[in-house]
DNA sequence: AATATAATGCAACTAAGATGCAATAACAAA
DNA sequence: TTTGTTATTGCATCTTAGTTGCATTATATT
């Protein structure tokens, strides 16, 4: 169903994403809220926020689940890639558009595009 | 490091990839070899074959690890995408090239590109 | 204030993947 | 072909991400 009630925990999570200009992994969030919010609650809030269209998710290079805010309704179905830094581990949405190739006999519905490298803070 | 000894198990794994024109998930392989090869062994053989350049790996849409044979030495560092079918779960390397956008201040070293949809067998 | 039910906490579970160590099997050299 | 070295395997155990069921609590509505 999605979010029906704006609980304290829900507000906290929304607030965290408002103030973070980057994607956050579930693992990271569970740690962040340790003591104030149950692990299961974090998972469920993220799930609902995604259904609501407030957040979107992707699978990181190491198989972990990440979430980031859904900036704009118009961008919802667009296939923007996510960048993940090998040095510091941070991840963020890239606003560039990646051309999804069309492949004969295949219908492509969505994409999980992870670009891996070094972010601006971690250049050597 | 890499492979030093061609054991029966190693030969089996190589043979499986030779005869499979698709990517195989570790989970799938562990199941396939149940009874004849230990789970840990499967993980370690795949790891070594990847180091050797015989296989390459990627992270699937659900966070699982997949392997596929490294067709050609020249393609090693190329960024080909992987297709994953939502219906049957099968995955394979696509030979098309995806244009990796360059992002100012970011150095992109590699990519994990997963295209999700319906394969030729699963069109509705 | 009373009520219906969405949301949370808790405990327990599942599944992927990793690790340490003793036993075994490749393979090079004798 | 036997022997010795050591890479590889099996086994048990562990770690961690993510899920589930259920009783309790909190939110929003009347």
Tab-separated table of C-alpha atoms (C1' of nucleotides) in Angstrom:
chain	number	residue	atom	x	y	z
A	1	UNK	CA	0.000	0.000	0.000
A	2	UNK	CA	2.384	2.766	0.763
A	3	UNK	CA	2.588	5.263	3.522
A	4	UNK	CA	-0.531	6.097	5.344
A	5	UNK	CA	0.812	7.448	8.584
A	6	UNK	CA	3.592	9.946	9.129
A	7	UNK	CA	5.247	8.442	12.147
A	8	UNK	CA	8.329	9.797	13.860
A	9	UNK	CA	10.454	7.152	12.208
A	10	UNK	CA	9.099	7.905	8.768
A	11	UNK	CA	9.800	11.595	9.249
A	12	UNK	CA	13.341	10.834	10.336
A	13	UNK	CA	14.019	8.769	7.254
A	14	UNK	CA	12.546	11.360	4.900
A	15	UNK	CA	14.550	14.038	6.646
A	16	UNK	CA	17.740	12.041	6.297
A	17	UNK	CA	17.289	11.778	2.566
A	18	UNK	CA	16.358	15.451	2.279
A	19	UNK	CA	19.644	16.416	3.866
A	20	UNK	CA	21.788	13.850	2.102
A	21	UNK	CA	22.692	14.629	-1.444
A	22	UNK	CA	23.625	11.089	-2.140
A	23	UNK	CA	22.292	7.581	-2.118
A	24	UNK	CA	22.282	5.648	1.140
A	25	UNK	CA	22.572	1.917	1.571
A	26	UNK	CA	20.105	0.092	3.764
A	27	UNK	CA	22.986	-1.262	5.815
A	28	UNK	CA	24.214	2.253	6.444
A	29	UNK	CA	20.755	3.427	7.478
A	30	UNK	CA	20.184	0.508	9.810
A	31	UNK	CA	23.477	1.413	11.522
A	32	UNK	CA	22.629	5.092	11.609
A	33	UNK	CA	19.343	4.469	13.382
A	34	UNK	CA	20.703	1.856	15.722
A	35	UNK	CA	19.061	2.289	19.098
A	36	UNK	CA	16.273	4.518	17.866
A	37	UNK	CA	14.677	2.385	15.227
A	38	UNK	CA	14.433	-1.312	14.587
A	39	UNK	CA	16.188	-2.878	11.626
A	40	UNK	CA	12.922	-4.315	10.349
A	41	UNK	CA	11.290	-0.916	10.629
A	42	UNK	CA	13.990	0.670	8.533
A	43	UNK	CA	13.520	-1.947	5.815
A	44	UNK	CA	9.764	-1.486	5.846
A	45	UNK	CA	9.808	2.288	5.802
A	46	UNK	CA	12.170	2.303	2.842
A	47	UNK	CA	9.946	-0.149	1.053
A	48	UNK	CA	6.898	2.021	1.567
A	49	UNK	CA	8.680	5.215	0.608
A	50	UNK	CA	9.688	3.569	-2.620
A	51	UNK	CA	6.141	2.482	-3.355
A	52	UNK	CA	5.030	6.041	-2.689
A	53	UNK	CA	7.539	7.332	-5.199
A	54	UNK	CA	9.434	9.314	-2.581
A	55	UNK	CA	12.543	7.168	-2.976
A	56	UNK	CA	13.928	4.895	-5.619
A	57	UNK	CA	16.277	1.991	-5.155
A	58	UNK	CA	19.062	0.191	-6.935
A	59	UNK	CA	21.492	-2.642	-6.354
A	60	UNK	CA	25.048	-1.526	-5.690
A	61	UNK	CA	28.199	-3.041	-7.120
A	62	UNK	CA	28.543	-5.359	-4.152
A	63	UNK	CA	24.964	-6.534	-4.193
A	64	UNK	CA	23.708	-4.282	-1.415
A	65	UNK	CA	20.464	-2.377	-1.701
A	66	UNK	CA	20.647	1.408	-1.933
A	67	UNK	CA	18.038	4.114	-1.851
A	68	UNK	CA	17.995	7.704	-3.019
A	69	UNK	CA	15.326	10.318	-3.247
A	70	UNK	CA	13.187	10.492	-6.325
A	71	UNK	CA	14.066	14.011	-7.376
A	72	UNK	CA	11.410	14.599	-9.924
A	73	UNK	CA	8.286	12.781	-11.007
A	74	UNK	CA	9.264	13.196	-14.627
A	75	UNK	CA	12.494	11.387	-14.012
A	76	UNK	CA	10.806	8.440	-12.375
A	77	UNK	CA	11.095	6.034	-15.227
A	78	UNK	CA	14.246	7.446	-16.698
A	79	UNK	CA	17.296	5.292	-16.572
A	80	UNK	CA	19.868	7.357	-14.833
A	81	UNK	CA	23.008	5.577	-13.714
A	82	UNK	CA	24.427	5.514	-10.207
A	83	UNK	CA	28.004	6.196	-9.404
A	84	UNK	CA	29.807	4.323	-6.681
A	85	UNK	CA	33.222	5.289	-5.366
A	86	UNK	CA	35.654	2.444	-4.822
A	87	UNK	CA	37.609	4.444	-2.279
A	88	UNK	CA	35.063	5.890	0.112
A	89	UNK	CA	32.112	3.738	-0.859
A	90	UNK	CA	29.767	6.657	-1.385
A	91	UNK	CA	27.160	6.467	-4.044
A	92	UNK	CA	25.020	8.974	-5.848
A	93	UNK	CA	22.644	9.444	-8.715
A	94	UNK	CA	24.132	10.797	-11.913
A	95	UNK	CA	21.966	13.141	-13.865
A	96	UNK	CA	23.367	12.085	-17.207
A	97	UNK	CA	21.267	9.839	-19.343
A	98	UNK	CA	22.642	6.549	-20.566
A	99	UNK	CA	21.542	5.317	-23.913
A	100	UNK	CA	19.975	1.918	-23.464
A	101	UNK	CA	20.717	-0.140	-26.537
A	102	UNK	CA	17.833	-2.006	-28.080
A	103	UNK	CA	18.465	-5.676	-28.608
A	104	UNK	CA	16.540	-7.677	-31.201
A	105	UNK	CA	13.976	-10.058	-29.663
A	106	UNK	CA	14.469	-8.624	-26.211
A	107	UNK	CA	12.223	-6.138	-24.519
A	108	UNK	CA	14.085	-4.088	-21.986
A	109	UNK	CA	11.949	-2.668	-19.221
A	110	UNK	CA	14.392	-1.235	-16.766
A	111	UNK	CA	18.054	-1.010	-15.978
A	112	UNK	CA	20.425	-1.102	-13.042
A	113	UNK	CA	23.434	0.910	-14.146
A	114	UNK	CA	26.342	1.225	-11.765
A	115	UNK	CA	29.440	3.164	-12.702
A	116	UNK	CA	32.375	2.451	-10.467
A	117	UNK	CA	35.437	4.592	-9.947
A	118	UNK	CA	36.777	7.442	-7.842
A	119	UNK	CA	34.675	10.417	-6.824
A	120	UNK	CA	35.898	13.992	-6.765
A	121	UNK	CA	37.046	13.708	-3.145
A	122	UNK	CA	38.983	10.511	-3.765
A	123	UNK	CA	41.080	11.274	-6.840
A	124	UNK	CA	44.688	10.175	-6.368
B	1	UNK	CA	47.695	-16.742	-7.822
B	2	UNK	CA	45.014	-18.079	-10.071
B	3	UNK	CA	44.601	-21.652	-11.146
B	4	UNK	CA	47.558	-23.866	-10.840
B	5	UNK	CA	46.009	-27.281	-10.892
B	6	UNK	CA	43.396	-28.648	-13.233
B	7	UNK	CA	41.375	-30.693	-10.823
B	8	UNK	CA	38.272	-32.666	-11.718
B	9	UNK	CA	36.122	-29.959	-10.177
B	10	UNK	CA	37.842	-27.193	-12.082
B	11	UNK	CA	37.384	-29.089	-15.342
B	12	UNK	CA	33.702	-29.578	-14.590
B	13	UNK	CA	33.160	-25.881	-14.012
B	14	UNK	CA	35.034	-24.865	-17.144
B	15	UNK	CA	33.082	-27.441	-19.106
B	16	UNK	CA	29.785	-26.130	-17.775
B	17	UNK	CA	30.582	-22.640	-18.962
B	18	UNK	CA	31.791	-23.921	-22.314
B	19	UNK	CA	28.450	-25.565	-22.909
B	20	UNK	CA	26.295	-22.796	-21.492
B	21	UNK	CA	25.805	-19.822	-23.723
B	22	UNK	CA	24.675	-17.697	-20.849
B	23	UNK	CA	25.714	-16.388	-17.506
B	24	UNK	CA	25.289	-18.580	-14.456
B	25	UNK	CA	24.685	-17.445	-10.912
B	26	UNK	CA	26.795	-18.841	-8.118
B	27	UNK	CA	23.642	-20.002	-6.361
B	28	UNK	CA	22.629	-21.939	-9.440
B	29	UNK	CA	26.055	-23.533	-9.745
B	30	UNK	CA	26.186	-24.525	-6.103
B	31	UNK	CA	22.837	-26.287	-6.581
B	32	UNK	CA	23.943	-27.903	-9.811
B	33	UNK	CA	26.991	-29.435	-8.210
B	34	UNK	CA	25.230	-30.448	-5.028
B	35	UNK	CA	26.584	-33.793	-3.922
B	36	UNK	CA	29.618	-33.725	-6.149
B	37	UNK	CA	31.302	-30.549	-5.096
B	38	UNK	CA	31.305	-28.477	-1.931
B	39	UNK	CA	29.723	-25.034	-1.890
B	40	UNK	CA	32.973	-23.471	-0.732
B	41	UNK	CA	34.829	-25.185	-3.534
B	42	UNK	CA	32.462	-23.765	-6.120
B	43	UNK	CA	33.000	-20.261	-4.753
B	44	UNK	CA	36.747	-20.676	-4.772
B	45	UNK	CA	36.992	-22.171	-8.235
B	46	UNK	CA	34.914	-19.333	-9.678
B	47	UNK	CA	37.113	-16.830	-7.919
B	48	UNK	CA	40.247	-18.360	-9.361
B	49	UNK	CA	38.811	-18.678	-12.846
B	50	UNK	CA	37.984	-15.003	-12.728
B	51	UNK	CA	41.504	-14.086	-11.651
B	52	UNK	CA	42.794	-16.196	-14.518
B	53	UNK	CA	40.636	-14.293	-16.958
B	54	UNK	CA	38.668	-17.382	-17.934
B	55	UNK	CA	35.457	-15.980	-16.466
B	56	UNK	CA	34.157	-12.565	-15.585
B	57	UNK	CA	31.566	-11.687	-12.995
B	58	UNK	CA	28.852	-9.173	-12.357
B	59	UNK	CA	26.187	-8.413	-9.795
B	60	UNK	CA	22.668	-9.252	-10.905
B	61	UNK	CA	19.584	-7.145	-10.397
B	62	UNK	CA	18.792	-8.910	-7.136
B	63	UNK	CA	22.278	-8.632	-5.746
B	64	UNK	CA	23.416	-12.142	-6.565
B	65	UNK	CA	26.789	-12.827	-8.082
B	66	UNK	CA	26.888	-14.146	-11.634
B	67	UNK	CA	29.678	-15.464	-13.796
B	68	UNK	CA	30.076	-15.854	-17.528
B	69	UNK	CA	32.949	-16.868	-19.721
B	70	UNK	CA	35.370	-14.254	-20.885
B	71	UNK	CA	34.873	-14.659	-24.616
B	72	UNK	CA	37.790	-12.706	-25.874
B	73	UNK	CA	40.866	-11.178	-24.346
B	74	UNK	CA	40.282	-7.973	-26.254
B	75	UNK	CA	36.872	-7.614	-24.683
B	76	UNK	CA	38.190	-7.990	-21.180
B	77	UNK	CA	37.963	-4.385	-20.161
B	78	UNK	CA	35.092	-3.493	-22.380
B	79	UNK	CA	31.879	-2.559	-20.694
B	80	UNK	CA	29.309	-4.841	-22.140
B	81	UNK	CA	25.959	-4.954	-20.375
B	82	UNK	CA	24.221	-8.021	-19.057
B	83	UNK	CA	20.638	-8.818	-19.732
B	84	UNK	CA	18.464	-10.431	-17.124
B	85	UNK	CA	15.010	-11.818	-17.833
B	86	UNK	CA	12.344	-11.013	-15.259
B	87	UNK	CA	10.299	-14.035	-16.270
B	88	UNK	CA	12.696	-16.946	-16.382
B	89	UNK	CA	15.579	-15.381	-14.504
B	90	UNK	CA	18.143	-16.221	-17.136
B	91	UNK	CA	20.997	-13.873	-17.754
B	92	UNK	CA	23.444	-13.371	-20.546
B	93	UNK	CA	26.128	-11.087	-21.871
B	94	UNK	CA	25.037	-8.629	-24.532
B	95	UNK	CA	27.539	-7.933	-27.216
B	96	UNK	CA	26.405	-4.360	-27.733
B	97	UNK	CA	28.536	-1.612	-26.321
B	98	UNK	CA	27.065	0.903	-23.929
B	99	UNK	CA	28.403	4.389	-24.035
B	100	UNK	CA	29.683	5.250	-20.604
B	101	UNK	CA	29.152	8.937	-20.021
B	102	UNK	CA	32.040	10.910	-18.655
B	103	UNK	CA	31.266	12.890	-15.566
B	104	UNK	CA	33.334	15.944	-14.599
B	105	UNK	CA	35.570	15.308	-11.585
B	106	UNK	CA	34.800	11.623	-11.557
B	107	UNK	CA	37.020	8.924	-12.937
B	108	UNK	CA	35.033	5.922	-13.977
B	109	UNK	CA	36.957	2.672	-13.956
B	110	UNK	CA	34.376	0.016	-14.528
B	111	UNK	CA	30.672	-0.536	-14.776
B	112	UNK	CA	28.028	-3.026	-13.755
B	113	UNK	CA	25.280	-2.623	-16.322
B	114	UNK	CA	22.179	-4.751	-15.958
B	115	UNK	CA	19.323	-4.483	-18.413
B	116	UNK	CA	16.137	-6.062	-17.167
B	117	UNK	CA	13.205	-7.219	-19.241
B	118	UNK	CA	11.866	-10.195	-21.128
B	119	UNK	CA	14.058	-12.469	-23.213
B	120	UNK	CA	13.092	-13.877	-26.593
B	121	UNK	CA	11.578	-16.991	-25.019
B	122	UNK	CA	9.508	-15.026	-22.543
B	123	UNK	CA	7.771	-12.366	-24.653
B	124	UNK	CA	4.066	-12.156	-23.822
C	1	DA	C1'	-12.407	9.728	24.357
C	2	DA	C1'	-13.122	5.498	21.716
C	3	DT	C1'	-11.957	2.782	17.927
C	4	DA	C1'	-9.966	0.632	13.872
C	5	DT	C1'	-5.915	-0.554	11.919
C	6	DA	C1'	-1.290	0.940	10.241
C	7	DA	C1'	3.206	0.757	12.013
C	8	DT	C1'	6.635	-0.932	15.152
C	9	DG	C1'	9.558	-4.105	17.981
C	10	DC	C1'	11.138	-8.434	18.831
C	11	DA	C1'	12.632	-12.893	18.033
C	12	DA	C1'	13.553	-16.145	14.980
C	13	DC	C1'	14.584	-17.477	10.474
C	14	DT	C1'	16.624	-17.827	5.550
C	15	DA	C1'	20.142	-17.498	2.347
C	16	DA	C1'	24.576	-15.762	0.324
C	17	DG	C1'	28.961	-15.683	1.011
C	18	DA	C1'	33.407	-16.036	3.884
C	19	DT	C1'	36.906	-18.332	6.875
C	20	DG	C1'	40.098	-21.579	9.429
C	21	DC	C1'	41.920	-25.876	9.428
C	22	DA	C1'	42.753	-30.640	8.703
C	23	DA	C1'	42.623	-34.103	4.955
C	24	DT	C1'	43.420	-35.004	0.132
C	25	DA	C1'	45.020	-34.831	-4.498
C	26	DA	C1'	48.071	-32.573	-8.359
C	27	DC	C1'	52.207	-32.453	-10.222
C	28	DA	C1'	57.191	-31.751	-10.453
C	29	DA	C1'	61.402	-33.885	-9.372
C	30	DA	C1'	63.999	-37.810	-8.093
D	1	DT	C1'	56.820	-44.838	-10.123
D	2	DT	C1'	57.454	-43.277	-5.966
D	3	DT	C1'	58.078	-39.260	-3.129
D	4	DG	C1'	57.530	-34.666	-1.398
D	5	DT	C1'	55.641	-30.187	-1.713
D	6	DT	C1'	51.783	-27.488	-1.668
D	7	DA	C1'	47.484	-26.232	-4.056
D	8	DT	C1'	42.904	-27.645	-3.528
D	9	DT	C1'	39.030	-29.551	-1.253
D	10	DG	C1'	35.603	-30.690	2.452
D	11	DC	C1'	33.633	-29.666	6.566
D	12	DA	C1'	32.053	-27.015	10.159
D	13	DT	C1'	31.242	-22.710	11.621
D	14	DC	C1'	30.480	-17.970	11.194
D	15	DT	C1'	28.899	-13.415	9.319
D	16	DT	C1'	25.725	-10.452	7.367
D	17	DA	C1'	21.656	-8.917	4.464
D	18	DG	C1'	17.224	-9.325	4.254
D	19	DT	C1'	12.494	-11.584	5.612
D	20	DT	C1'	8.500	-13.156	8.385
D	21	DG	C1'	4.943	-13.810	12.039
D	22	DC	C1'	2.913	-12.054	15.778
D	23	DA	C1'	1.944	-9.396	19.784
D	24	DT	C1'	2.148	-4.511	21.132
D	25	DT	C1'	1.891	0.381	20.277
D	26	DA	C1'	0.731	4.578	18.044
D	27	DT	C1'	-1.753	7.250	14.484
D	28	DA	C1'	-5.648	9.192	12.510
D	29	DT	C1'	-10.581	9.225	12.254
D	30	DT	C1'	-15.234	9.285	14.258
